Coordinates of C-alpha atoms in Angstrom, one line a residue:
X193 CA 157.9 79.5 48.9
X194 CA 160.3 82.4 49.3
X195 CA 162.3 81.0 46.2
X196 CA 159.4 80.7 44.2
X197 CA 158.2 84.6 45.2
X198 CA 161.4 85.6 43.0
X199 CA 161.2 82.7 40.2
X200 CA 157.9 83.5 39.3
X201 CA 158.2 87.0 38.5
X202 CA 161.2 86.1 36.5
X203 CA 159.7 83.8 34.5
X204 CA 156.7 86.1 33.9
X205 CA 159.0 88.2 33.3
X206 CA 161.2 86.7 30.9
X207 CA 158.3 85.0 28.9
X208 CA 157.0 89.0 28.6
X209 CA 160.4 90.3 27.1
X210 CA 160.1 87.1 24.3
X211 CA 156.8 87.5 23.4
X212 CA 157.3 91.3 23.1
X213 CA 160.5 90.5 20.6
X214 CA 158.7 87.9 18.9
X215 CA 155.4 90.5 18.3
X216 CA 157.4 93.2 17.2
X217 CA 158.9 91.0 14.1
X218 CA 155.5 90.3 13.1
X219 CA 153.8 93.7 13.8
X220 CA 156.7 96.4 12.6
X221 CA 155.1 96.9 9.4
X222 CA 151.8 98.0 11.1
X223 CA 151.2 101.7 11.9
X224 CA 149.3 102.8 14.8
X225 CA 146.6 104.2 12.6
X226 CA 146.2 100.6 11.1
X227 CA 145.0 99.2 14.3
X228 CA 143.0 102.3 15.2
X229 CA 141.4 102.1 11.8
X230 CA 140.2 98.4 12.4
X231 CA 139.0 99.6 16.2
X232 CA 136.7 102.1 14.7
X233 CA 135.2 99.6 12.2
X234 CA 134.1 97.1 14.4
X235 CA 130.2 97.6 14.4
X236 CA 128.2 98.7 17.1
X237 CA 126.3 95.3 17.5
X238 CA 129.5 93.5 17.2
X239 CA 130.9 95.6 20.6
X240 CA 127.5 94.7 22.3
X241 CA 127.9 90.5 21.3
X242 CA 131.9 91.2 22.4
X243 CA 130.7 92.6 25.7
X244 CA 128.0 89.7 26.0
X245 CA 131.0 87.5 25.8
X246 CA 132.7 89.1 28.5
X247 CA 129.8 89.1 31.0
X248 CA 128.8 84.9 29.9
X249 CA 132.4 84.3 30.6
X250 CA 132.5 86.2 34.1
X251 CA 129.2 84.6 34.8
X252 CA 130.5 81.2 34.2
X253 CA 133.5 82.0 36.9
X254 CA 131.6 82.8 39.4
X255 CA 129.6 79.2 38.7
X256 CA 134.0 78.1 39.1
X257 CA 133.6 79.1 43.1
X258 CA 129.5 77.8 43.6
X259 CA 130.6 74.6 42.1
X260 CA 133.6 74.2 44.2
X261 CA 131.7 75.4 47.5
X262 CA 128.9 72.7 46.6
X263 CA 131.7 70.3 46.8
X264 CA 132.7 71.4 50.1
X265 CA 129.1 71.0 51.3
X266 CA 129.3 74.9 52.3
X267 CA 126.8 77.6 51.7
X268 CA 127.0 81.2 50.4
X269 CA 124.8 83.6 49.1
X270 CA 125.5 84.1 45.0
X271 CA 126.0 87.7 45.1
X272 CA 129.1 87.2 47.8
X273 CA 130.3 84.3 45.5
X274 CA 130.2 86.7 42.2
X275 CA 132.3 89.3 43.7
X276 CA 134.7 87.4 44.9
X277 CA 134.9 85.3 42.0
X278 CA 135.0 88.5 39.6
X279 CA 137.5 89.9 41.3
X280 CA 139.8 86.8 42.0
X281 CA 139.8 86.5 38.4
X282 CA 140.3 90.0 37.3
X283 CA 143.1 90.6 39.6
X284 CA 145.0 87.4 39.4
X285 CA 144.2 87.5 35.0
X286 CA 146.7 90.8 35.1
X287 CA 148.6 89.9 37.8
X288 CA 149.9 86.8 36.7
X289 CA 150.5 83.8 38.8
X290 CA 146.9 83.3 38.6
X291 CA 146.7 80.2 41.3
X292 CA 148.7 81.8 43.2
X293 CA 147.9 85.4 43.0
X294 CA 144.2 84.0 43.3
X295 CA 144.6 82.3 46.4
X296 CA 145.6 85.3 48.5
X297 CA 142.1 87.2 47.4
X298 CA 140.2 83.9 47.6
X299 CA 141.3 83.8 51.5
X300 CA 140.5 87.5 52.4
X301 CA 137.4 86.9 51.3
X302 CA 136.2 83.5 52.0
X303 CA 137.7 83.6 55.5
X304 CA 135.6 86.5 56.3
X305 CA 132.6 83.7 56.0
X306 CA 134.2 81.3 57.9
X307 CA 135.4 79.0 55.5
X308 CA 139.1 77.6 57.1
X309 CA 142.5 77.7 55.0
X310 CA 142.1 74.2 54.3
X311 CA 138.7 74.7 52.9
X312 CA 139.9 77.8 50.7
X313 CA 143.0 75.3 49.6
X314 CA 140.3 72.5 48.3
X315 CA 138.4 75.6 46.6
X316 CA 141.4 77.2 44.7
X317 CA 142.6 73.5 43.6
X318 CA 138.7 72.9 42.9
X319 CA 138.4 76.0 40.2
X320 CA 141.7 75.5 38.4
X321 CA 140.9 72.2 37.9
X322 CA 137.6 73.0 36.7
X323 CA 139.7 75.5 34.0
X324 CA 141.7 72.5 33.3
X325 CA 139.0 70.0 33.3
X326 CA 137.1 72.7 30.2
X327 CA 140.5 73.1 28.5
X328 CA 141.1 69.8 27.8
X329 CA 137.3 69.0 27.0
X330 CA 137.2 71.8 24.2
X331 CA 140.7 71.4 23.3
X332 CA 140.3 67.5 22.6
X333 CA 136.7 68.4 20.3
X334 CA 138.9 71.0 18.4
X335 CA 141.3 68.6 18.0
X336 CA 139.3 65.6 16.4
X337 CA 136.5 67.9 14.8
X338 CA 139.1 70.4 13.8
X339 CA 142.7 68.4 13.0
X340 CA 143.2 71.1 10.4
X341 CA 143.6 73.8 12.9
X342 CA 147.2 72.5 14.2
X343 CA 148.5 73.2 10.8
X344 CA 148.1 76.7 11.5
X345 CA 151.1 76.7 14.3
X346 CA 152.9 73.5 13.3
X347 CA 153.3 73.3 9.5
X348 CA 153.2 69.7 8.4
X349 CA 151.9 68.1 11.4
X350 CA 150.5 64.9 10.1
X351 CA 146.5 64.6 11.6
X352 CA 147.0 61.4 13.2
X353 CA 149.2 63.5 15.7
X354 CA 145.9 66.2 16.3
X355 CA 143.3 63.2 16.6
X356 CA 145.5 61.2 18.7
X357 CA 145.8 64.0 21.2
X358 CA 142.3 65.1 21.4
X359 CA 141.5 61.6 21.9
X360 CA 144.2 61.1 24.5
X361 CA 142.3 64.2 26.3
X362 CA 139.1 63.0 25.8
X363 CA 139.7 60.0 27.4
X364 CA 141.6 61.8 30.7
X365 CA 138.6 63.6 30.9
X366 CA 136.1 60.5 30.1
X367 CA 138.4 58.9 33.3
X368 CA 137.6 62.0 35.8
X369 CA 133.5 61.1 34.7
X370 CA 134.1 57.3 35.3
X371 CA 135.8 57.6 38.7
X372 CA 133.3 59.9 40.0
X373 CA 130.4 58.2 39.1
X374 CA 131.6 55.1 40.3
X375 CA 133.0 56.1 42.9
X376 CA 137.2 55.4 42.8
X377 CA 138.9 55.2 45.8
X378 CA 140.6 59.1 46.7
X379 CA 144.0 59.6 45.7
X380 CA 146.3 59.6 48.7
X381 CA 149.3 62.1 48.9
X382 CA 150.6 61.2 52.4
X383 CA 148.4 62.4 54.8
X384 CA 146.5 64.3 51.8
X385 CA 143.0 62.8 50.5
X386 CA 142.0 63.7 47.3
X387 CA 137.9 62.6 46.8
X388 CA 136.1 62.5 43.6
X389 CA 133.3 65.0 43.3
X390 CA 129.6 63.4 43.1
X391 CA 128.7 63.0 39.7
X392 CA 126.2 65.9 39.8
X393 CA 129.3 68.5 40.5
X394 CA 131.3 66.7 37.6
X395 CA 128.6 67.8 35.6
X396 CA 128.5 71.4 36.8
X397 CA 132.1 71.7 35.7
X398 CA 131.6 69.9 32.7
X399 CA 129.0 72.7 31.2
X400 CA 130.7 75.3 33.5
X401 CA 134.6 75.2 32.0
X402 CA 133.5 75.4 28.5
X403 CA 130.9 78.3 28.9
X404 CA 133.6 80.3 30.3
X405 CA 136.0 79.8 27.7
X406 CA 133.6 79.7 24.8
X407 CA 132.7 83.1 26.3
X408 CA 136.3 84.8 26.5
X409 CA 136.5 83.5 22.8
X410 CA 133.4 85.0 21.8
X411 CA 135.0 88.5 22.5
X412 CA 137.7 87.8 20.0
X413 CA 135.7 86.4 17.5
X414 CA 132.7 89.4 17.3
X415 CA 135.6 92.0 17.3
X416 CA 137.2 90.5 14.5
X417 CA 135.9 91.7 10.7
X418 CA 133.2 89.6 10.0
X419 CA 134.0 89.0 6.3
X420 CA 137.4 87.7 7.2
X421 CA 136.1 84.3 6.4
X422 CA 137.4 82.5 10.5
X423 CA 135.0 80.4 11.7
X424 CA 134.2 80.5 15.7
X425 CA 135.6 77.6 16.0
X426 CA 138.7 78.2 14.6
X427 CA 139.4 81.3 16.8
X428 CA 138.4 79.0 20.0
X429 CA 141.5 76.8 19.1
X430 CA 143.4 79.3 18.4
X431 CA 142.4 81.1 22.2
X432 CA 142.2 77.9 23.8
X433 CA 145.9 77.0 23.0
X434 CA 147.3 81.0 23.3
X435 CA 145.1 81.4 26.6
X436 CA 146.6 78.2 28.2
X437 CA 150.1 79.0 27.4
X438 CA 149.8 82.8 28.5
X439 CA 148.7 81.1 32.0
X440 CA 151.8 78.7 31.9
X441 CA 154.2 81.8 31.5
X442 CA 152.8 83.3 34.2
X443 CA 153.4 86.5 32.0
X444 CA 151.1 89.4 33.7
X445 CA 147.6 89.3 31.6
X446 CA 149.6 87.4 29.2
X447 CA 151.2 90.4 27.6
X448 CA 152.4 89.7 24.5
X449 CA 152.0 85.7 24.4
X450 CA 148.4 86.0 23.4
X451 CA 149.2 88.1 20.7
X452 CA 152.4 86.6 19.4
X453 CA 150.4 82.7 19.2
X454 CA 147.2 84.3 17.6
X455 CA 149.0 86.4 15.2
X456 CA 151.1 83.3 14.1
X457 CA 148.0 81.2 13.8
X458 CA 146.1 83.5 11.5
X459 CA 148.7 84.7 8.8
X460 CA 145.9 84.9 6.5
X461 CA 143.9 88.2 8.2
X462 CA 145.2 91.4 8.5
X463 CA 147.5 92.1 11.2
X464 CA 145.9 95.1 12.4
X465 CA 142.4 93.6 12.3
X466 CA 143.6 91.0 14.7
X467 CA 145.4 93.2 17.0
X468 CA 142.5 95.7 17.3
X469 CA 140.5 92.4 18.3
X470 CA 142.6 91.1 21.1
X471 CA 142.6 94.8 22.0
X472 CA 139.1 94.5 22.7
X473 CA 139.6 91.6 24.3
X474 CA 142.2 92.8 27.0
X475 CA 139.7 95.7 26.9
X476 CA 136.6 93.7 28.2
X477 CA 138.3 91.1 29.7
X478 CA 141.4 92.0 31.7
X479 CA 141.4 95.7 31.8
X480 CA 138.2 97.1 32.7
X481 CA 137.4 94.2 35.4
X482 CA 140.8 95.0 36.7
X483 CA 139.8 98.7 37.5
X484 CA 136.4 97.5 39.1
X485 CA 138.1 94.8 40.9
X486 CA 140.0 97.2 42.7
X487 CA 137.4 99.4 43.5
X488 CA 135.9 96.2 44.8
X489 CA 139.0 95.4 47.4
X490 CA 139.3 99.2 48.4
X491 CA 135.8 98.8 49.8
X492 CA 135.9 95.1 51.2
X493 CA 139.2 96.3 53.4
X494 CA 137.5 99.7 54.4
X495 CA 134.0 98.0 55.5
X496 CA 136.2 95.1 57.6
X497 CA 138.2 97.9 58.9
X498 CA 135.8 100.0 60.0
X499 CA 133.9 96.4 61.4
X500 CA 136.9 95.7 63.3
X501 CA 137.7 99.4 64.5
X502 CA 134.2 99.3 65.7
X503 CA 134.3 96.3 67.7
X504 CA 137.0 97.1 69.7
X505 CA 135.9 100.5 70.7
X506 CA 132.6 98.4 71.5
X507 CA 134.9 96.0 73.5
X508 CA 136.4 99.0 74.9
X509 CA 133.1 100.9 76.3
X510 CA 132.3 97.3 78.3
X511 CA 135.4 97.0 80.0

């Protein structure tokens, strides 16, 4: 574990100096005004939908955590579970390292309602592969309904190769459904037990994953021009497959691998058009919940230091 502190950051690292390289190539013939320009043309309406998106996909994180807390037959009340969600999530979507990163705020807060480390393990594990679980669900629909779309990062890529994969996906994901309905014997690392779900929390993440991604897409797509002639679909792809490998280099919010996959997947729109949109998007979706978030965590710590200062001078006055 002590390794992996430093490899992390240097991967994150590393994949953040690429990606900036990379960007710059694309971008150097953009000015600044450009992508200011294309910021202030994005309608009013368009800004409210984009900010819609935002909340939807927030929303459906917070369903991540009740999902994975119906699993472990525990109860909470909603509100507790949509701040801690919100702000696991905002903090660990900048940080980087989001399992990781999302574990440590996942335990100050879910131990403070009695939930044991074990518990907050199975619920970390539970949510990302709930994220997994909508990725390769949405990916594998792009993918046979939408071959098309690979041809945008891979030039030449015959569509058997697309429809194979999103079939190969579908069916991983058809297998999760199958073993939990009837009921497949848990999966045994060691001393380790890992149990389906019941069928009726496969669903939950079934219709929980894909609103949460749809959502995050949604912000890109209603802060793009709409005249530029993408379909919805086409920019969920396109998020879908930047989205997952800006969580695989562990890059901090992504920086730079979002941009460098979406901007090399739409060489048709203007550069500064798609920039001011995943502007927005970092906006709505990493930046501004990262401020609240830590507003959030400044308060949690001061109300359970004051608890704990307060019982011991209660302790105190009794002795």
């Amino acid at each position: 574990m002590k390794v992996m502190d430093y490899v992390w950051p240097i991967i994150g690292l590393g994949a953040v100096v690429l990606s900036a390289w990379l960007l710059y190539q694309e971008l150097r013939g953009i000015s600044f005004t450009d992508v200011i320009d294309s910021l202030a043309a994005i309608p009013a309406h368009n800004w409210l939908l984009a900010v819609a998106g935002a909340i939807v996909a927030y929303a459906a994180l917070a369903w991540y955590d009740r999902i994975a807390l119906l699993h472990l037959g525990r109860k909470i009340p909603w509100l507790f579970i949509s701040i801690a969600s919100f702000t696991t999530y905002a903090l660990s979507h900048n940080i980087g390292a989001s399992v990781f990163s999302g574990a440590v705020v996942r335990y100050r807060a879910y131990s403070s309602r009695g939930l044991s480390a074990s518990e907050i393990g199975v619920l970390v594990a539970f949510c990302s592969f709930t994220f997994l679980l909508g990725t390769l669900l949405l990916g594998a629909l792009v993918l046979i309904f939408d071959p098309y779309l690979v041809e945008r990062l891979h030039k030449g890529t015959p569509l058997i190769v697309p429809v194979s994969i999103g079939l190969a996906m579908l069916a991983l994901v058809a297998t999760y459904v199958v073993g939990s309905w009837r009921g497949f014997k848990p999966l045994k690392i060691g001393s380790f037990a890992i149990h389906y779900p019941k069928t009726p929390v496969v669903i939950r993440q079934l219709l929980a994953a894909p609103v949460e991604l749809m959502g995050a897409a949604a912000i890109i797509y209603f802060a793009l021009p709409p005249d530029v002639g993408v379909s919805y679909f086409t920019v969920l792809g396109i998020f879908l497959a930047s989205f997952s490998l800006a969580l695989v280099s562990h890059a901090p919010g992504g920086l730079g691998v979002l941009e460098v996959v979406f901007v090399t997947a739409v060489p048709d729109l203007d550069k500064a058009d798609v920039l001011a949109a995943l502007i927005v998007f970092r906006l709505l979706y990493l930046l501004l919940p990262f401020a609240m978030s830590l507003v959030v965590v400044v308060l949690f710590e001061r109300a359970r230091f004051i608890g704990k200062t307060s019982g011991r001078l209660r302790e105190k006055r009794q002795t």
